[in-house]
CSV table of C-alpha atoms and ligand atoms in Angstrom, one decimal:
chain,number,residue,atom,x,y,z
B,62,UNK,CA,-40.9,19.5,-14.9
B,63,UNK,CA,-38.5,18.8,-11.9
B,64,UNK,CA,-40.0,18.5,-8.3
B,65,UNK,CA,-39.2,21.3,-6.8
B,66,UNK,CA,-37.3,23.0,-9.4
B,67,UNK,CA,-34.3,20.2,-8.3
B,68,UNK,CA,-32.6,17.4,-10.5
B,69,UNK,CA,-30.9,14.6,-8.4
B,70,UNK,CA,-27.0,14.0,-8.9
B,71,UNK,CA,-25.2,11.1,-8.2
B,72,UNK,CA,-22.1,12.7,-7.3
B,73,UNK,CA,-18.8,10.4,-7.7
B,74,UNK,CA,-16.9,11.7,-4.3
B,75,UNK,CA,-14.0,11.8,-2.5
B,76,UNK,CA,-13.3,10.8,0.9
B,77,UNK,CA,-13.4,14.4,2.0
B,78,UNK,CA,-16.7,15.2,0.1
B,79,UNK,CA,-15.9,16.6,-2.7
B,80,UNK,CA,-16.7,16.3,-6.6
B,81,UNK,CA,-13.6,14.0,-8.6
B,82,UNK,CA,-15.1,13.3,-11.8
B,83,UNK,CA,-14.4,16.0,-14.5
B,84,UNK,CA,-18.0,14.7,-16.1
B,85,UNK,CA,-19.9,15.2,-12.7
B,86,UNK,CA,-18.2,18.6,-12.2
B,87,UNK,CA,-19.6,19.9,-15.9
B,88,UNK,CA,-22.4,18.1,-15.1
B,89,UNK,CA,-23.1,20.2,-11.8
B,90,UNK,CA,-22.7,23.5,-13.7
B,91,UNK,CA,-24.8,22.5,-16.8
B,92,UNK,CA,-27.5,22.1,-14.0
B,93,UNK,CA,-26.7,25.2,-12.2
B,94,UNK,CA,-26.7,27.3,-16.1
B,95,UNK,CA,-30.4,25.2,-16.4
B,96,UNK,CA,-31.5,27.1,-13.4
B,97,UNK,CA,-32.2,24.0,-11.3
B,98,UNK,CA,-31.2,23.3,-7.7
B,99,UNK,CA,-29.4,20.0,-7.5
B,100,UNK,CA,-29.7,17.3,-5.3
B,101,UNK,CA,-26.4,15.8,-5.1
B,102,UNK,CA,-25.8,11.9,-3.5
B,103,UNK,CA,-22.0,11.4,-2.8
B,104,UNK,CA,-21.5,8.3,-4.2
B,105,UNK,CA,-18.3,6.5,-4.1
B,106,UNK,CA,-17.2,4.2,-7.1
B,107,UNK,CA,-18.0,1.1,-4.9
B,108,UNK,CA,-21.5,2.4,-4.5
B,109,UNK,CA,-21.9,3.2,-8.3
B,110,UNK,CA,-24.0,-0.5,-9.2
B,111,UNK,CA,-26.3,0.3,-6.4
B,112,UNK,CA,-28.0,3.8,-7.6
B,113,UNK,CA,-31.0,4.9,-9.7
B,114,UNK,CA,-31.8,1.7,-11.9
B,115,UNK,CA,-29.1,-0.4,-10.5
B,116,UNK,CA,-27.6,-0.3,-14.1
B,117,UNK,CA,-25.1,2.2,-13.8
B,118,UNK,CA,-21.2,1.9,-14.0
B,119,UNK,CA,-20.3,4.9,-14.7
B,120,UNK,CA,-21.0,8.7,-13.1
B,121,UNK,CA,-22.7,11.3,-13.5
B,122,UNK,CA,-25.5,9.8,-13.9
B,123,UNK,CA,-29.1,12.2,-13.5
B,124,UNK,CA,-33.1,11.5,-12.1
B,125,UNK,CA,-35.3,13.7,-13.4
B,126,UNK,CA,-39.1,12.8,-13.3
B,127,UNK,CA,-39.0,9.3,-13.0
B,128,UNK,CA,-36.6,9.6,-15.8
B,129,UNK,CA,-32.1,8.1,-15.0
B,130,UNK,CA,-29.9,9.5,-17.5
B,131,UNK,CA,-26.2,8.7,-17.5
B,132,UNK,CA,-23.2,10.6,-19.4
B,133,UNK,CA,-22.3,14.3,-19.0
B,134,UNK,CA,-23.0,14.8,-22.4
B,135,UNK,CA,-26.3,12.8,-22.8
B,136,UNK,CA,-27.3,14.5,-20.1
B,137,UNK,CA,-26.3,18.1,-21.2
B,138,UNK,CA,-28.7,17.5,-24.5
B,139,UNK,CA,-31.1,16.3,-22.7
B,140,UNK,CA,-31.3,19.3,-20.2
B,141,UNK,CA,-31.3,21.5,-23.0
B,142,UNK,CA,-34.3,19.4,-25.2
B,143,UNK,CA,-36.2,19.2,-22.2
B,144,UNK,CA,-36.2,22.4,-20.9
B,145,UNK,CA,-36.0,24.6,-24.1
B,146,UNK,CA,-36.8,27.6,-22.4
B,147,UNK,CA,-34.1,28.3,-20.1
B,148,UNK,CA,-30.8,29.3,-20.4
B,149,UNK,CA,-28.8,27.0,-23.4
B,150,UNK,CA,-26.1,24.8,-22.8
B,151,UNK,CA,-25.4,24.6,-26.4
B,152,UNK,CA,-26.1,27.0,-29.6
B,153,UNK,CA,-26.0,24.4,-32.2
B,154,UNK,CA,-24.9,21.0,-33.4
B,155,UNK,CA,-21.3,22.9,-34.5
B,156,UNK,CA,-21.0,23.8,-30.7
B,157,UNK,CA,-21.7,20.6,-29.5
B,158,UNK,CA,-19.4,18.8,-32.1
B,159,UNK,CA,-16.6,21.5,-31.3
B,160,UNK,CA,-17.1,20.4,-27.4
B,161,UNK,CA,-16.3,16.8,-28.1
B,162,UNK,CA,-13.7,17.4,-30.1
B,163,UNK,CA,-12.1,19.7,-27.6
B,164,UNK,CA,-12.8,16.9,-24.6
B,165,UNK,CA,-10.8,14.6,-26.7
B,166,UNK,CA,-8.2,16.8,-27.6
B,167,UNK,CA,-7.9,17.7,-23.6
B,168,UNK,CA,-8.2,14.5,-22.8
B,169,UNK,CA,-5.0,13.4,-25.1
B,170,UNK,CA,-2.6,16.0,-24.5
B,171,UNK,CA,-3.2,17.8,-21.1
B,172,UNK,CA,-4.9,15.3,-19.1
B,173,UNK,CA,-2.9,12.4,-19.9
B,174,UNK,CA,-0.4,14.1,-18.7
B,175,UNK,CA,-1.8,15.6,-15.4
B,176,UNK,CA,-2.9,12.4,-14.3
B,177,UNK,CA,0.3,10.3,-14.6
B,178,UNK,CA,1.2,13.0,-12.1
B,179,UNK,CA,-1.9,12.8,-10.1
B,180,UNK,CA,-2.8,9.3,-9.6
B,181,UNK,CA,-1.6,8.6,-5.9
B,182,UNK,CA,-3.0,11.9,-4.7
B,183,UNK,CA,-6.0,10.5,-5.7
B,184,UNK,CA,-5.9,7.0,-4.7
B,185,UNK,CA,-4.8,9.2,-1.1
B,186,UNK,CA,-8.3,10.7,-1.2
B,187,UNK,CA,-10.2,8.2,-2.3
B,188,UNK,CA,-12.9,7.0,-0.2
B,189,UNK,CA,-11.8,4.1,2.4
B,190,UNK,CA,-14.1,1.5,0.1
B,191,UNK,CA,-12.4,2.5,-3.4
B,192,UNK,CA,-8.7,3.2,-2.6
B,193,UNK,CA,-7.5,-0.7,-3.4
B,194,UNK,CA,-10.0,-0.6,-6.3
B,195,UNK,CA,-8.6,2.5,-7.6
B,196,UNK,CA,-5.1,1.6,-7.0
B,197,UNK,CA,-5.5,-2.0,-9.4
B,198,UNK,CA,-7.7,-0.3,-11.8
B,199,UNK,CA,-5.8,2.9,-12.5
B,200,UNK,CA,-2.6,0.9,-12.5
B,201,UNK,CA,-3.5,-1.6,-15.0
B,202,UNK,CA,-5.8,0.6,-17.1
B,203,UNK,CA,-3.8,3.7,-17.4
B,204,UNK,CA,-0.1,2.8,-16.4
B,205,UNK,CA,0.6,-1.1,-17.8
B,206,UNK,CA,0.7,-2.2,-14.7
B,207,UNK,CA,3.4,0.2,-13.6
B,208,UNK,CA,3.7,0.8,-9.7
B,209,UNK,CA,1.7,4.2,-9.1
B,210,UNK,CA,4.4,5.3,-7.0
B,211,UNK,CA,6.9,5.4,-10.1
B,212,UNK,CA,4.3,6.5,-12.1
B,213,UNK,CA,4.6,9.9,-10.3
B,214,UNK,CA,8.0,9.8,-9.6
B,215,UNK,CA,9.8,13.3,-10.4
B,216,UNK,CA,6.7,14.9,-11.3
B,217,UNK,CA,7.9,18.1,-10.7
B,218,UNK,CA,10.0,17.8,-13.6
B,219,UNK,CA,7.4,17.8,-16.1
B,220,UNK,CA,5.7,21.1,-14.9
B,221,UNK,CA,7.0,22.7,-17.9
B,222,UNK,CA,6.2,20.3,-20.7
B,223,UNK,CA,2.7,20.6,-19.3
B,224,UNK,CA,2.3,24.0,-18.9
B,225,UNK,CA,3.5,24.1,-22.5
B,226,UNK,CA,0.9,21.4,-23.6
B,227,UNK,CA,-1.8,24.1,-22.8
B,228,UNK,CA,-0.5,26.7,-25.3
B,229,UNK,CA,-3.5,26.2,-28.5
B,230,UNK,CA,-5.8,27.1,-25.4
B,231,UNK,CA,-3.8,30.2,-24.4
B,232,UNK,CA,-3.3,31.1,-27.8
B,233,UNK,CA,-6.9,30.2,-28.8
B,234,UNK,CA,-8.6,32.6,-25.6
B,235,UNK,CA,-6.3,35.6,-27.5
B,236,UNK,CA,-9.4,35.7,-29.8
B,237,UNK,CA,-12.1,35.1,-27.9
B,238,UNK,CA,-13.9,36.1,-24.2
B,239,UNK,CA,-15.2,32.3,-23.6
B,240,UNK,CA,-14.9,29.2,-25.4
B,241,UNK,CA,-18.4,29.5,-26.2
B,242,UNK,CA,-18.3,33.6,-27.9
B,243,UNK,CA,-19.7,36.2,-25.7
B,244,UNK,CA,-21.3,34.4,-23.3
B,245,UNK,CA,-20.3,30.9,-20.9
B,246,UNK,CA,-22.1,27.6,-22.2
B,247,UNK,CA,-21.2,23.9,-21.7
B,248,UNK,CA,-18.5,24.2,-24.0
B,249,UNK,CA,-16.5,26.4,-21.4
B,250,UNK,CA,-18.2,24.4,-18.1
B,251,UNK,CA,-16.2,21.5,-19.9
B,252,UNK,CA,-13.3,23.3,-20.0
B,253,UNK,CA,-14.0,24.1,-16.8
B,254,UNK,CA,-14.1,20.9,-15.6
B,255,UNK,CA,-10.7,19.3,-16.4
B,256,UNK,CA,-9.0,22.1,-14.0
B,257,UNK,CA,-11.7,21.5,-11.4
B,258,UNK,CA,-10.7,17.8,-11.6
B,259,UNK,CA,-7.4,19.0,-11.0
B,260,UNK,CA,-8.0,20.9,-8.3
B,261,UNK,CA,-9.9,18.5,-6.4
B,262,UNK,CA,-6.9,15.7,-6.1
B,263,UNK,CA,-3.8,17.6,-7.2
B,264,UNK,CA,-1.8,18.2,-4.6
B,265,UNK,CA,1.5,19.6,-6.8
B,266,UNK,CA,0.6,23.6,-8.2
B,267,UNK,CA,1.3,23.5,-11.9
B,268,UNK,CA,0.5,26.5,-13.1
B,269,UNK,CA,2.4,29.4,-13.0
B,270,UNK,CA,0.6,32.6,-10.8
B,271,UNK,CA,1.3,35.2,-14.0
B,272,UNK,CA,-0.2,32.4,-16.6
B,273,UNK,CA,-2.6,34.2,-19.2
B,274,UNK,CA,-4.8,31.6,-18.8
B,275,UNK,CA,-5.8,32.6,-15.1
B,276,UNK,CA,-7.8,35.6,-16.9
B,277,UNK,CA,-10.7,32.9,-18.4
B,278,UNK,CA,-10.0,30.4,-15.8
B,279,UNK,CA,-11.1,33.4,-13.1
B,280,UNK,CA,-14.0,34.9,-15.3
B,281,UNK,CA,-15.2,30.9,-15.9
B,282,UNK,CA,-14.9,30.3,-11.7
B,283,UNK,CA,-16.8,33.2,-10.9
B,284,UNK,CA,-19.6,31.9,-12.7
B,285,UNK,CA,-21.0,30.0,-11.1
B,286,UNK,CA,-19.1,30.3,-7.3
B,287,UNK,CA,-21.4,27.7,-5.2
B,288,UNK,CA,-19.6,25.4,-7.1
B,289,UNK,CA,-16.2,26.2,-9.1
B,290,UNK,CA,-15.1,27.8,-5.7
B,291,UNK,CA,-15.2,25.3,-3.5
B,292,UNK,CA,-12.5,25.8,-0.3
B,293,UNK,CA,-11.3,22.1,-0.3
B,294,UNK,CA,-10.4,22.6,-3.2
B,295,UNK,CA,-6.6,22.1,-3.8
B,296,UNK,CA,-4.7,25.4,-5.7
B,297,UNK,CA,-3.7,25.7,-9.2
B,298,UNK,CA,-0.9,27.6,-8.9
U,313,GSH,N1,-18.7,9.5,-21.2
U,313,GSH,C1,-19.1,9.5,-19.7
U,313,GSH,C2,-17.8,9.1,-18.9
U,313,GSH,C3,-18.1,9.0,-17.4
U,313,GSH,C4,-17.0,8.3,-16.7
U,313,GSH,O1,-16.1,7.7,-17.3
U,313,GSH,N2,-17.0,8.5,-15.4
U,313,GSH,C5,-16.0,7.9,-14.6
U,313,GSH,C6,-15.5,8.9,-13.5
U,313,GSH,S1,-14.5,10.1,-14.2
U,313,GSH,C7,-16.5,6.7,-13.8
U,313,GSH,O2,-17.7,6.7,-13.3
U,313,GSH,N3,-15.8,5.6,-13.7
U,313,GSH,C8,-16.2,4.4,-13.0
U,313,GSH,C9,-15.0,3.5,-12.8
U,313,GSH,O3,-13.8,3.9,-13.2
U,313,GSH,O4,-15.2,2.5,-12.2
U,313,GSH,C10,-19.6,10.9,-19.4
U,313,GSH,O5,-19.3,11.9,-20.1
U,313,GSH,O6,-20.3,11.0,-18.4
């Protein structure tokens, strides 16, 4: 059982404080859901060998009990095999399936997108020790070595073929309250996550104020506040 009803976070930060990572911010509200306090270290991507085990390269990555467990997902089963008793993160091996799928799909046709529009804002608010690393590695990685600051070049311009990407998700919240049925589970905290991610480095608005999705996005915010409401935070829309 967790000391003091708190599981430790390594929290992949920017320079301002705040949560980047899409898999830490799910990760934060899969603990929250569990009912556990979390004890977050801000750790920048320069800090990332040094944690837990020293084996880690990637975040989030959890201590619980003596126990480090890396990946958002991982972790997410874990939580939920561990601690059977409180609140579920997932209903059954279909939900969990249908949230890696949908990751993937976000991942390939909204995300994408968002971040060759993104990138400098966040190599702007990286921390001081990751912004050259950042810089190389997202330029090389994600942009073949294209200069970041073309990479965002007349990114206003693609406002509306991203806005439009979104539209199975619109359409798909026509026929259901959350991602997950009735109720918030993981499956919407993911979904959550990718506009929290957002939020945290975009500093270009691109969704419109009267977009339906604002109704779930709203409803999935307010759920749990501490977190998904954070002031620095930069708007949607
Ligand atoms: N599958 C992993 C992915 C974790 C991941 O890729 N984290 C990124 C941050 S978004 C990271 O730590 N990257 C380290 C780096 O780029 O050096 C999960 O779900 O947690």
């Amino acid at each position: 059982m967790a000391g003091n009803n708190t599981i430790k976070l390594y929290d992949l930060v920017l320079k301002n404080g705040l949560t980047l990572s899409p898999f830490v911010w799910r990760t934060k509200l899969a603990i929250m859901h569990k009912g556990f306090d979390i004890d977050a270290v801000p750790t920048p991507y320069a800090k990332i060998k040094t944690i837990a085990d020293g084996k880690q390269t990637r975040l989030p990555v959890i201590e619980d009990d003596g126990k480090v467990i890396p990946d958002s997902f991982d972790i997410a089963v874990y939580l939920d095999t561990t601690y059977p008793d409180r609140p579920k993160l997932f209903n059954s091996q279909g939900e969990r399936n249908y949230m890696r799928f949908l990751d993937q799909w976000m991942f390939a046709n909204v995300v994408r997108h968002l971040f060759g529009c993104f990138v400098l804002d966040q190599v702007e608010h990286s921390c001081p020790e990751d912004v050259d690393y950042i810089r190389e590695s997202r330029q090389n990685w994600f942009f073949q070595g294209r200069k970041l600051e073309y990479v965002v070049k007349d990114r206003e311009e693609r406002i509306p073929e991203i806005r439009k990407s979104l539209d199975p998700i619109r359409e798909h919240l026509k026929n259901t309250k959350w991602f997950a049925g009735d109720a918030p589970n993981q499956l919407d905290f993911m979904m959550l996550s990718h506009f929290l991610w957002a939020g945290s480095i975009g500093t270009m608005p691109f969704l419109a104020k009267t977009d339906p999705l604002w109704d779930w996005l709203n409803r999935a915010a307010d759920v749990y506040p501490d977190v998904s409401r954070d002031k620095r935070l930069h708007p949607l829309a």
